[in-house]
PDB file of C-alpha atoms and ligand atoms in Angstrom:
ATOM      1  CA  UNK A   1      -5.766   4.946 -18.769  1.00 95.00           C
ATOM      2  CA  UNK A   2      -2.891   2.767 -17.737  1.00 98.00           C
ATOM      3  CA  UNK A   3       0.056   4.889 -16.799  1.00 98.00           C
ATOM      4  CA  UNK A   4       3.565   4.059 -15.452  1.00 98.00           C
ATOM      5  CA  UNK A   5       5.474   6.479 -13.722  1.00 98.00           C
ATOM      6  CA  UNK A   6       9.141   6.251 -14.729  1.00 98.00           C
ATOM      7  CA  UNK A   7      12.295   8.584 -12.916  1.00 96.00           C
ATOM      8  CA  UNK A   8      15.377   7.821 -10.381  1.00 96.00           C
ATOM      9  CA  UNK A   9      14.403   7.225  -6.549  1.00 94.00           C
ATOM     10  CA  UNK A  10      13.688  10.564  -5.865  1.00 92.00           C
ATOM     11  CA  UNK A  11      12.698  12.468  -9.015  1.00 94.00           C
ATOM     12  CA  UNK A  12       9.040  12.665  -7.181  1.00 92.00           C
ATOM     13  CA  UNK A  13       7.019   9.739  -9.013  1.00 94.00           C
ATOM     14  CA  UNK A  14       5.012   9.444  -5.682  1.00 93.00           C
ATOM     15  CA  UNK A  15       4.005  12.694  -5.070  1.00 92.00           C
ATOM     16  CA  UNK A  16       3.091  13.330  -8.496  1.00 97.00           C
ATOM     17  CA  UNK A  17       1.314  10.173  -8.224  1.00 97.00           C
ATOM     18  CA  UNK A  18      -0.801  11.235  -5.842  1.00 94.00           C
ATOM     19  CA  UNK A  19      -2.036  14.110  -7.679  1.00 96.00           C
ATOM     20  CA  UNK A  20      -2.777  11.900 -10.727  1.00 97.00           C
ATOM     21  CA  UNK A  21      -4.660   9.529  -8.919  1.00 97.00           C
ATOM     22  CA  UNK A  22      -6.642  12.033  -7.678  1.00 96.00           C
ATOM     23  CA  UNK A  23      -7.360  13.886 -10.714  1.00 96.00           C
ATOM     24  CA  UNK A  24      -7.988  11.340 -12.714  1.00 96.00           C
ATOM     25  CA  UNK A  25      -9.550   8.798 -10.449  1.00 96.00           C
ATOM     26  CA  UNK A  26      -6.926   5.925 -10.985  1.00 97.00           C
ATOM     27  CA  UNK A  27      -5.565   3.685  -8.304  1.00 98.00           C
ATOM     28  CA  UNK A  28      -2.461   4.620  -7.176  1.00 97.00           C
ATOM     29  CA  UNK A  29       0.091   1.214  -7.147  1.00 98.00           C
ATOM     30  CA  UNK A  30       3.460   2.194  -5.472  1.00 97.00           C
ATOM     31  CA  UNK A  31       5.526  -1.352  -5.175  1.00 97.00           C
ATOM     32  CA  UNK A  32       7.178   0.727  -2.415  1.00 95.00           C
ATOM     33  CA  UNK A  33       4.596   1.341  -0.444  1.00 94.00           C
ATOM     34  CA  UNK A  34       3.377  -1.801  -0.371  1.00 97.00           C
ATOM     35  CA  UNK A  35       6.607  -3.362   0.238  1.00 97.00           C
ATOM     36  CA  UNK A  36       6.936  -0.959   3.143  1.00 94.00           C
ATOM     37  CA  UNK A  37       3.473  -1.931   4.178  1.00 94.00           C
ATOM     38  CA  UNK A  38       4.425  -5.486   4.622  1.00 96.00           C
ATOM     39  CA  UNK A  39       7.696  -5.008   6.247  1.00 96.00           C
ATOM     40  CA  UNK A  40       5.890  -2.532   8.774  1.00 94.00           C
ATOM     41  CA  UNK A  41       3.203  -5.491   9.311  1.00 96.00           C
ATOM     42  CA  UNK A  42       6.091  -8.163   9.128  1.00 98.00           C
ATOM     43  CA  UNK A  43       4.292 -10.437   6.623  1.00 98.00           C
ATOM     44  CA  UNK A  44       6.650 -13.205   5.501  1.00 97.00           C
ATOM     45  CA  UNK A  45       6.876 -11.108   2.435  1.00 97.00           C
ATOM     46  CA  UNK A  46       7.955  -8.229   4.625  1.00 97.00           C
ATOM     47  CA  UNK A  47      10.731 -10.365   6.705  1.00 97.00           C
ATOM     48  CA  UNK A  48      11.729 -12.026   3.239  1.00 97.00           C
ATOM     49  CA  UNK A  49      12.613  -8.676   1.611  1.00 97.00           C
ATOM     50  CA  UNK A  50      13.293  -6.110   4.784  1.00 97.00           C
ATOM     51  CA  UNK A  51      17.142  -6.473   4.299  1.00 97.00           C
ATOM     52  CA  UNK A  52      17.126  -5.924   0.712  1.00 97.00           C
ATOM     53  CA  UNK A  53      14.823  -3.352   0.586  1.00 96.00           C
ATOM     54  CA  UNK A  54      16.395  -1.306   3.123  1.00 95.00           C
ATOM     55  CA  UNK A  55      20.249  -1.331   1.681  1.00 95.00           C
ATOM     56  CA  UNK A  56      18.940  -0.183  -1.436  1.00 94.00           C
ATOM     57  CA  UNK A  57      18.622  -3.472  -3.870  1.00 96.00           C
ATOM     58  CA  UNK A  58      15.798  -4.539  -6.072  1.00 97.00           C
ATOM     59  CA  UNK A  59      13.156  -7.425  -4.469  1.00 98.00           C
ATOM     60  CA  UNK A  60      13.138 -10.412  -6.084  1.00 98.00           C
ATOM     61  CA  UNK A  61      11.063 -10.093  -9.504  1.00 98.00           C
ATOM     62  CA  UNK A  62       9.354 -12.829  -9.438  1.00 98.00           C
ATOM     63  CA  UNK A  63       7.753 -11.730  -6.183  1.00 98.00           C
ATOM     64  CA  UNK A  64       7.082  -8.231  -7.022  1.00 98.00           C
ATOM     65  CA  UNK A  65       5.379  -8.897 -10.682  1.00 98.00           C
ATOM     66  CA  UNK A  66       3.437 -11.447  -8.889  1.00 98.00           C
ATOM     67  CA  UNK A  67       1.956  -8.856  -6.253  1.00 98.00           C
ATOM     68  CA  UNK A  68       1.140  -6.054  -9.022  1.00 98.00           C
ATOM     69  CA  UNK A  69      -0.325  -8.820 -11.418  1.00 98.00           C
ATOM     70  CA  UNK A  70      -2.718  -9.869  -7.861  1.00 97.00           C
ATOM     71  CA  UNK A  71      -3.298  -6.405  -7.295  1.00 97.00           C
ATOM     72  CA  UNK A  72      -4.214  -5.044 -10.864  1.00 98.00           C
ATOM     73  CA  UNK A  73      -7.082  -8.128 -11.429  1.00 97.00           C
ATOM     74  CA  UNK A  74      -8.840  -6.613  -8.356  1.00 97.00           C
ATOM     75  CA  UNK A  75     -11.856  -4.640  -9.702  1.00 97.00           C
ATOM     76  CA  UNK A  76     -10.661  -0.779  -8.845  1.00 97.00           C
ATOM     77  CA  UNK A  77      -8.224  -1.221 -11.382  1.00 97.00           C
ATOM     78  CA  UNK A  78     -10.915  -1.742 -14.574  1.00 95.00           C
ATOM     79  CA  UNK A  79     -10.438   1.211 -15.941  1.00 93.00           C
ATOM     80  CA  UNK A  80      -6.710   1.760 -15.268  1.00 97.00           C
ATOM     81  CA  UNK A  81      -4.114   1.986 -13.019  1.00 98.00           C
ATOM     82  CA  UNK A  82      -1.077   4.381 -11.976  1.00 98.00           C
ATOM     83  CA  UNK A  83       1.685   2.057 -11.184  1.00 98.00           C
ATOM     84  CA  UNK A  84       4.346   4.332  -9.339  1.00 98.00           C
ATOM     85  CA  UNK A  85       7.667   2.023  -9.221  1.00 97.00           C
ATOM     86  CA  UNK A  86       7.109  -0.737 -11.544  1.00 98.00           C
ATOM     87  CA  UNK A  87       8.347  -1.984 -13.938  1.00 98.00           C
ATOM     88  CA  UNK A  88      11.811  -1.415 -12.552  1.00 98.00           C
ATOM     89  CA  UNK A  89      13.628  -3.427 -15.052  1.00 98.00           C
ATOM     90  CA  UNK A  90      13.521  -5.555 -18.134  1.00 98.00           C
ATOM     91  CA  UNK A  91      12.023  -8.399 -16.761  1.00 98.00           C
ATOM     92  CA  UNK A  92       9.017  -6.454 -15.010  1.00 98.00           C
ATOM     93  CA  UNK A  93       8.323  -4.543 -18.019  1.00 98.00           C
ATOM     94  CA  UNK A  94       7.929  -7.985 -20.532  1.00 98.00           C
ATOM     95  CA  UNK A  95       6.058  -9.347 -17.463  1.00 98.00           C
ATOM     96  CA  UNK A  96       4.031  -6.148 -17.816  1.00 98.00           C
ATOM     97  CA  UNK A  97       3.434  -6.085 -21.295  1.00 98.00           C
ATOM     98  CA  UNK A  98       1.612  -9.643 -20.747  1.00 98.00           C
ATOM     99  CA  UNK A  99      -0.956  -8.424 -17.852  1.00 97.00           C
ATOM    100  CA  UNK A 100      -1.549  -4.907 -17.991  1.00 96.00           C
ATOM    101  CA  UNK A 101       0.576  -3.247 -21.179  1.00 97.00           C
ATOM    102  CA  UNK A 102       0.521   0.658 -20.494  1.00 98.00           C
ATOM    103  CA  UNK A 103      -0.962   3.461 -22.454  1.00 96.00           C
ATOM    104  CA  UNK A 104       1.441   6.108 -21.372  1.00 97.00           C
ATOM    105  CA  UNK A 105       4.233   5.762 -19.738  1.00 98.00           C
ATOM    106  CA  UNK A 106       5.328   9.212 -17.881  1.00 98.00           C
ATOM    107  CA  UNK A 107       9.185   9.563 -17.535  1.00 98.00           C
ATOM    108  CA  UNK A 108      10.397  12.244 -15.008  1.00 98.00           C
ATOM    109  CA  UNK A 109      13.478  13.541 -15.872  1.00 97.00           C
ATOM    110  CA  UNK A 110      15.846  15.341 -13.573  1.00 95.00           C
ATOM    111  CA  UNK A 111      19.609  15.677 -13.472  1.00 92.00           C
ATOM    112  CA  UNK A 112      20.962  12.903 -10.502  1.00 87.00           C
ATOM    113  CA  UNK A 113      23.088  15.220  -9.391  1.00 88.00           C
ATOM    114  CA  UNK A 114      20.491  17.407  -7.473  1.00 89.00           C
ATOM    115  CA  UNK A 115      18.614  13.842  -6.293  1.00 92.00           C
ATOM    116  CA  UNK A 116      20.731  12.899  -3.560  1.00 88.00           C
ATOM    117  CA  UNK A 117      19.787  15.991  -1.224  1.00 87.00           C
ATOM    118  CA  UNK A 118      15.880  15.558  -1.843  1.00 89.00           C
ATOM    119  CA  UNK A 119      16.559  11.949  -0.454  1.00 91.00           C
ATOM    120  CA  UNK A 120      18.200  12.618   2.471  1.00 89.00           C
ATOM    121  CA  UNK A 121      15.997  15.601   3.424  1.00 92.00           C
ATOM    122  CA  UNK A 122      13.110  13.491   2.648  1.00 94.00           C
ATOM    123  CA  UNK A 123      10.677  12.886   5.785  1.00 95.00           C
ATOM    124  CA  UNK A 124       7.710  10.455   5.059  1.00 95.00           C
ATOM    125  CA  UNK A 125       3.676  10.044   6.410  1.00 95.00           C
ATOM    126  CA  UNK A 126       3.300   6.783   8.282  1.00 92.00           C
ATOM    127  CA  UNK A 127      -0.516   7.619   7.579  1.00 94.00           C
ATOM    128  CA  UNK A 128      -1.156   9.128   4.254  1.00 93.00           C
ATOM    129  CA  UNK A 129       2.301   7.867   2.583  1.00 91.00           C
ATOM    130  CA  UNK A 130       3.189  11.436   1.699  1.00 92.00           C
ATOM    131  CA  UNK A 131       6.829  12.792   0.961  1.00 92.00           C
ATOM    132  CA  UNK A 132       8.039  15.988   1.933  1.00 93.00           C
ATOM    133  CA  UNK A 133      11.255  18.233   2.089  1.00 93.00           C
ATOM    134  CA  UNK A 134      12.567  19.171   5.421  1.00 94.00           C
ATOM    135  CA  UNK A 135      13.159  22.654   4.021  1.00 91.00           C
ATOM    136  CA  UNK A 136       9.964  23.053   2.890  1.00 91.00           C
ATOM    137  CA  UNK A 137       7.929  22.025   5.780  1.00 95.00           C
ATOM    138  CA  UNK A 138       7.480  23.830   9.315  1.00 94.00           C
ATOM    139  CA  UNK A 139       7.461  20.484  11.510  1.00 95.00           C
ATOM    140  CA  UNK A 140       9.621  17.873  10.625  1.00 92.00           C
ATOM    141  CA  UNK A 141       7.624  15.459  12.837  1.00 95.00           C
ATOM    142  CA  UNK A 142       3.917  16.074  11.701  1.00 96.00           C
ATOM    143  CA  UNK A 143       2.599  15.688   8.126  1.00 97.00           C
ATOM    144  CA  UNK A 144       1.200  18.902   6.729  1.00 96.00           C
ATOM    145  CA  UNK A 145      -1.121  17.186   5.124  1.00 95.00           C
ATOM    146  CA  UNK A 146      -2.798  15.070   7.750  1.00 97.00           C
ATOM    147  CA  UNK A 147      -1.013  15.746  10.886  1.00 97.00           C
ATOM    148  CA  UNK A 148       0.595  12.225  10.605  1.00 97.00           C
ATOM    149  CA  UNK A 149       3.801  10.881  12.234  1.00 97.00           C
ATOM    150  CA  UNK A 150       6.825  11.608   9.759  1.00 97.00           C
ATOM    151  CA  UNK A 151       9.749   9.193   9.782  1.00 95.00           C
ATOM    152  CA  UNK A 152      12.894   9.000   7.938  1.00 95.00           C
ATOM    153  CA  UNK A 153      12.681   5.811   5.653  1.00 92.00           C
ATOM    154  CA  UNK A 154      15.770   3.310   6.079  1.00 93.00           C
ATOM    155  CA  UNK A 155      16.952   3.599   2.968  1.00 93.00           C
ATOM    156  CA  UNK A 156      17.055   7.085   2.931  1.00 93.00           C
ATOM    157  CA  UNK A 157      20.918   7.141   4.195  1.00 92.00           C
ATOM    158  CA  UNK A 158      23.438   8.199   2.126  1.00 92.00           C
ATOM    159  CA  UNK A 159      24.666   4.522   1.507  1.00 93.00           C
ATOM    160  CA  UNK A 160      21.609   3.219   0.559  1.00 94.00           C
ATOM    161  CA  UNK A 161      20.737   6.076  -1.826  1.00 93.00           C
ATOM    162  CA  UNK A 162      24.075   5.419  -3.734  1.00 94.00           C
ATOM    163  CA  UNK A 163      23.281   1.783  -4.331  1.00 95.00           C
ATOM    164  CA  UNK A 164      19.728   3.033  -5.683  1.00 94.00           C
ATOM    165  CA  UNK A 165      21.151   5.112  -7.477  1.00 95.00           C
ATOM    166  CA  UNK A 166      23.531   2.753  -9.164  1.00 96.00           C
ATOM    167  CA  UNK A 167      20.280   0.103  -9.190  1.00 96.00           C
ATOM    168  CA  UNK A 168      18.612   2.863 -11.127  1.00 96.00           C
ATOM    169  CA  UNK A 169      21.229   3.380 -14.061  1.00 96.00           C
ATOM    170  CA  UNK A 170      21.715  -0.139 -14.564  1.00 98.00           C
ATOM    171  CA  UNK A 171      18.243  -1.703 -14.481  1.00 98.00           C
ATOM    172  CA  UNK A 172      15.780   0.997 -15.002  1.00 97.00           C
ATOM    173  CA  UNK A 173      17.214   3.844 -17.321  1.00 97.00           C
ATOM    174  CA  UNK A 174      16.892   1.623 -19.880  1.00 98.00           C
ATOM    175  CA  UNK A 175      13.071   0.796 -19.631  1.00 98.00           C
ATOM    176  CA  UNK A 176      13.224   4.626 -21.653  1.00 98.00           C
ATOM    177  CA  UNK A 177      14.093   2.946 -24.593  1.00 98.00           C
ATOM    178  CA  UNK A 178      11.928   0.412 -24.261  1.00 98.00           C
ATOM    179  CA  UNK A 179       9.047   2.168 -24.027  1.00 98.00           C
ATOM    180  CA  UNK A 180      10.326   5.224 -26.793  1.00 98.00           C
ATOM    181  CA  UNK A 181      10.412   1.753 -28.971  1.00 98.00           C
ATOM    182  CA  UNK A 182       7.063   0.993 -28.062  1.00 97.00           C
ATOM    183  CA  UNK A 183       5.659   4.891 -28.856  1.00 97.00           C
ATOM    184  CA  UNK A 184       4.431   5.286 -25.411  1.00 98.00           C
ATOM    185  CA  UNK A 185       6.915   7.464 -24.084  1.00 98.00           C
ATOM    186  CA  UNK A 186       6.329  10.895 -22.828  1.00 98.00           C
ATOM    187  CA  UNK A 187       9.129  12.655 -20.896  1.00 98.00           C
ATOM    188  CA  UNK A 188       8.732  15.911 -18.288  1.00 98.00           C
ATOM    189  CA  UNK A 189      10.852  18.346 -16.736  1.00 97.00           C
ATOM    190  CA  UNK A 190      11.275  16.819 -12.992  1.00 96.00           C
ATOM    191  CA  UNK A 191      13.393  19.766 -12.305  1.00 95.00           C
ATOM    192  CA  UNK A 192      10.245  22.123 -11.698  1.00 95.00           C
ATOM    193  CA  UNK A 193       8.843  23.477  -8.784  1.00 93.00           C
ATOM    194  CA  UNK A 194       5.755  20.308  -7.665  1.00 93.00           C
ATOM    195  CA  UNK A 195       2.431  21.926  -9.219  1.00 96.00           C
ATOM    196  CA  UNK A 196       4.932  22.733 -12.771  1.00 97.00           C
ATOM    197  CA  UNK A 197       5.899  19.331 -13.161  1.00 98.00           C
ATOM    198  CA  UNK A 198       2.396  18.549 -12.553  1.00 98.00           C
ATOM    199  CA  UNK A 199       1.117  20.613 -15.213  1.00 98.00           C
ATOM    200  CA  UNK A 200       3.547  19.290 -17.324  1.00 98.00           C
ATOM    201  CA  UNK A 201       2.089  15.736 -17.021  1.00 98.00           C
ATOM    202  CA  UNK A 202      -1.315  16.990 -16.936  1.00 98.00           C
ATOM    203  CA  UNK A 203      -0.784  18.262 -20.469  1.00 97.00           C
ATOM    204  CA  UNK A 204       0.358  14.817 -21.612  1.00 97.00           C
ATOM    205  CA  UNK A 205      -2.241  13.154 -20.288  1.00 97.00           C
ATOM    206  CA  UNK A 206      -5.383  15.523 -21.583  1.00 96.00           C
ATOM    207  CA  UNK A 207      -3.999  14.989 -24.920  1.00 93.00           C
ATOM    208  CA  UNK A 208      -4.189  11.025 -24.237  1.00 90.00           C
ATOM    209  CA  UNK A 209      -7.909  10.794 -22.801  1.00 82.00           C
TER     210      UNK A 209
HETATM  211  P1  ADP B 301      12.111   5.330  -4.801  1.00 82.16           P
HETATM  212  O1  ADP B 301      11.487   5.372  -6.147  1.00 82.16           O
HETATM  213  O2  ADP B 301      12.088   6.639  -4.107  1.00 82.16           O
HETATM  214  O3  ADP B 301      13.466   4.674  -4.792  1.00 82.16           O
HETATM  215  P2  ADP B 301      10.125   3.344  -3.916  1.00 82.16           P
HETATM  216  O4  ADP B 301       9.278   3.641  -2.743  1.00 82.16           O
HETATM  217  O5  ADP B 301       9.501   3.298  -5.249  1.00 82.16           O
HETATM  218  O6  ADP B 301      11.287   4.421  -3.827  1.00 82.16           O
HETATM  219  O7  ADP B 301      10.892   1.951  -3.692  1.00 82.16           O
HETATM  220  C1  ADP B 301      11.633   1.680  -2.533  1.00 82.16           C
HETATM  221  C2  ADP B 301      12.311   0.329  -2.624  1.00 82.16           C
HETATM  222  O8  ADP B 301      11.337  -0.724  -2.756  1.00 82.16           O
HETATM  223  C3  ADP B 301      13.242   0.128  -3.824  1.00 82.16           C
HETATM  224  O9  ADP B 301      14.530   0.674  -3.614  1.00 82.16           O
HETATM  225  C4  ADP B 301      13.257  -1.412  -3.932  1.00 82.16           C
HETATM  226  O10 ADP B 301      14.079  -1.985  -2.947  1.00 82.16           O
HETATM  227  C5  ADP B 301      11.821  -1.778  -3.599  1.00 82.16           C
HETATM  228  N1  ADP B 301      11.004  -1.847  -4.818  1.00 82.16           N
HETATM  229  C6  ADP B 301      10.021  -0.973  -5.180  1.00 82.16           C
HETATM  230  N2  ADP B 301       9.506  -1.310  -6.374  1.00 82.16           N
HETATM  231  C7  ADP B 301      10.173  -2.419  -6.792  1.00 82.16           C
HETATM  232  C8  ADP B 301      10.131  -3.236  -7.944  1.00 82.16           C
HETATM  233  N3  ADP B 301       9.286  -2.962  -8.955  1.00 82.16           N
HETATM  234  N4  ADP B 301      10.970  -4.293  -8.020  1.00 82.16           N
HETATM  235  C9  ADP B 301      11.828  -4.579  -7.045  1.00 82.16           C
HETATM  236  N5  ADP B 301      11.933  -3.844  -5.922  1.00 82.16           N
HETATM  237  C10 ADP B 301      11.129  -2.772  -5.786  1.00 82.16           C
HETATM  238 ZN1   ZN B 302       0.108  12.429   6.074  1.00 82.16          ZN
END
């Protein structure tokens, strides 16, 4: 299976990512992460993109479709992929249709109204690249999950979250349509408790296989 992962910064693409990667043995591609990755490691990629990244703007397309066409010819990705944060816009998603066109494209839905507190509550794994709530977690240093250091990401701020916001409605809401057009659509309710909205996506998927 090929699956995208559509839904606003926030609407938790990665950590139901995770899960689907797991359960269904695909590569998980987050554009973020690896983004991240390179500006923790400051790559020239990383020191090219750090400031753009962190106030909340898009990387330069041409950059970021050539990384996820690189990374899906590598040979874990023969029998699919999870990309979690790409496409992100029109561009990306033509570029996409001529590499890797997806099977299903999962779109997370969730009001943006209740996004902007998950973001700024949001503490994140240096080691395992998990997300979690600081009201739903005991330490907000250590990763339940591993026992990893937690950090804040930098564009986590309020500032930051507004422009991805705004990045969001203009560029990537409409990648919806595009994909309704293209019958590969399938929408869930991101406004579910984690394992729900899993379920939810699980169901789509089954049906798919
Ligand atoms: P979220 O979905 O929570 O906003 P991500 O981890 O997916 O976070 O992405 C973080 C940032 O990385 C984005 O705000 C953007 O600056 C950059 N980025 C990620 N994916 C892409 C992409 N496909 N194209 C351009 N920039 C990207
Ligand atoms: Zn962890």
């Amino acid at each position: 299976m090929k699956i995208v992962l559509l839904g606003a910064p926030g609407s938790g693409k990665g950590t139901q990512a995770f899960r689907i990667s797991e359960r269904y043995d695909l590569p998980h591609i987050s554009t973020g992460d690896i983004f991240r990755d390179n500006i923790a490691a400051k790559t020239p990629v990383g020191i090219k993109i750090k400031e753009i990244i962190d106030g909340g703007d898009l990387a330069p397309d041409d950059l970021t479709i050539e990384i996820v066409k690189e990374r899906l010819s590598r040979p874990d990705c023969k029998n699919g992929y999870l990309l979690d944060g790409f496409p992100r816009n029109l561009v990306q998603a033509e570029a996409l249709e001529k590499f890797g066109a997806p099977t299903a494209v999962i779109n997370i839905e969730i009001p943006l109204g209740k996004l902007e507190r998950r973001l700024t509550g949001r503490r994140s794994c240096e080691n395992c690249k998990g997300s979690f709530h600081i009201d739903f977690i005991k330490d907000a240093d250590k990763c339940p999950v591993c026992g990893g250091k937690l950090f804040i990401r930098k564009d986590d701020n309020p500032e930051s979250v507004k422009e991805r916001f705004a990045v969001y409605s203009k560029q990537t809401q409409p990648l919806v349509e595009y994909y309704e057009k293209r019958n590969v659509l399938f929408s869930v309710n991101g406004d579910l408790p984690v394992d729900e909205v899993f379920g939810e996506i699980v169901e789509v998927l089954e049906k798919l296989k």
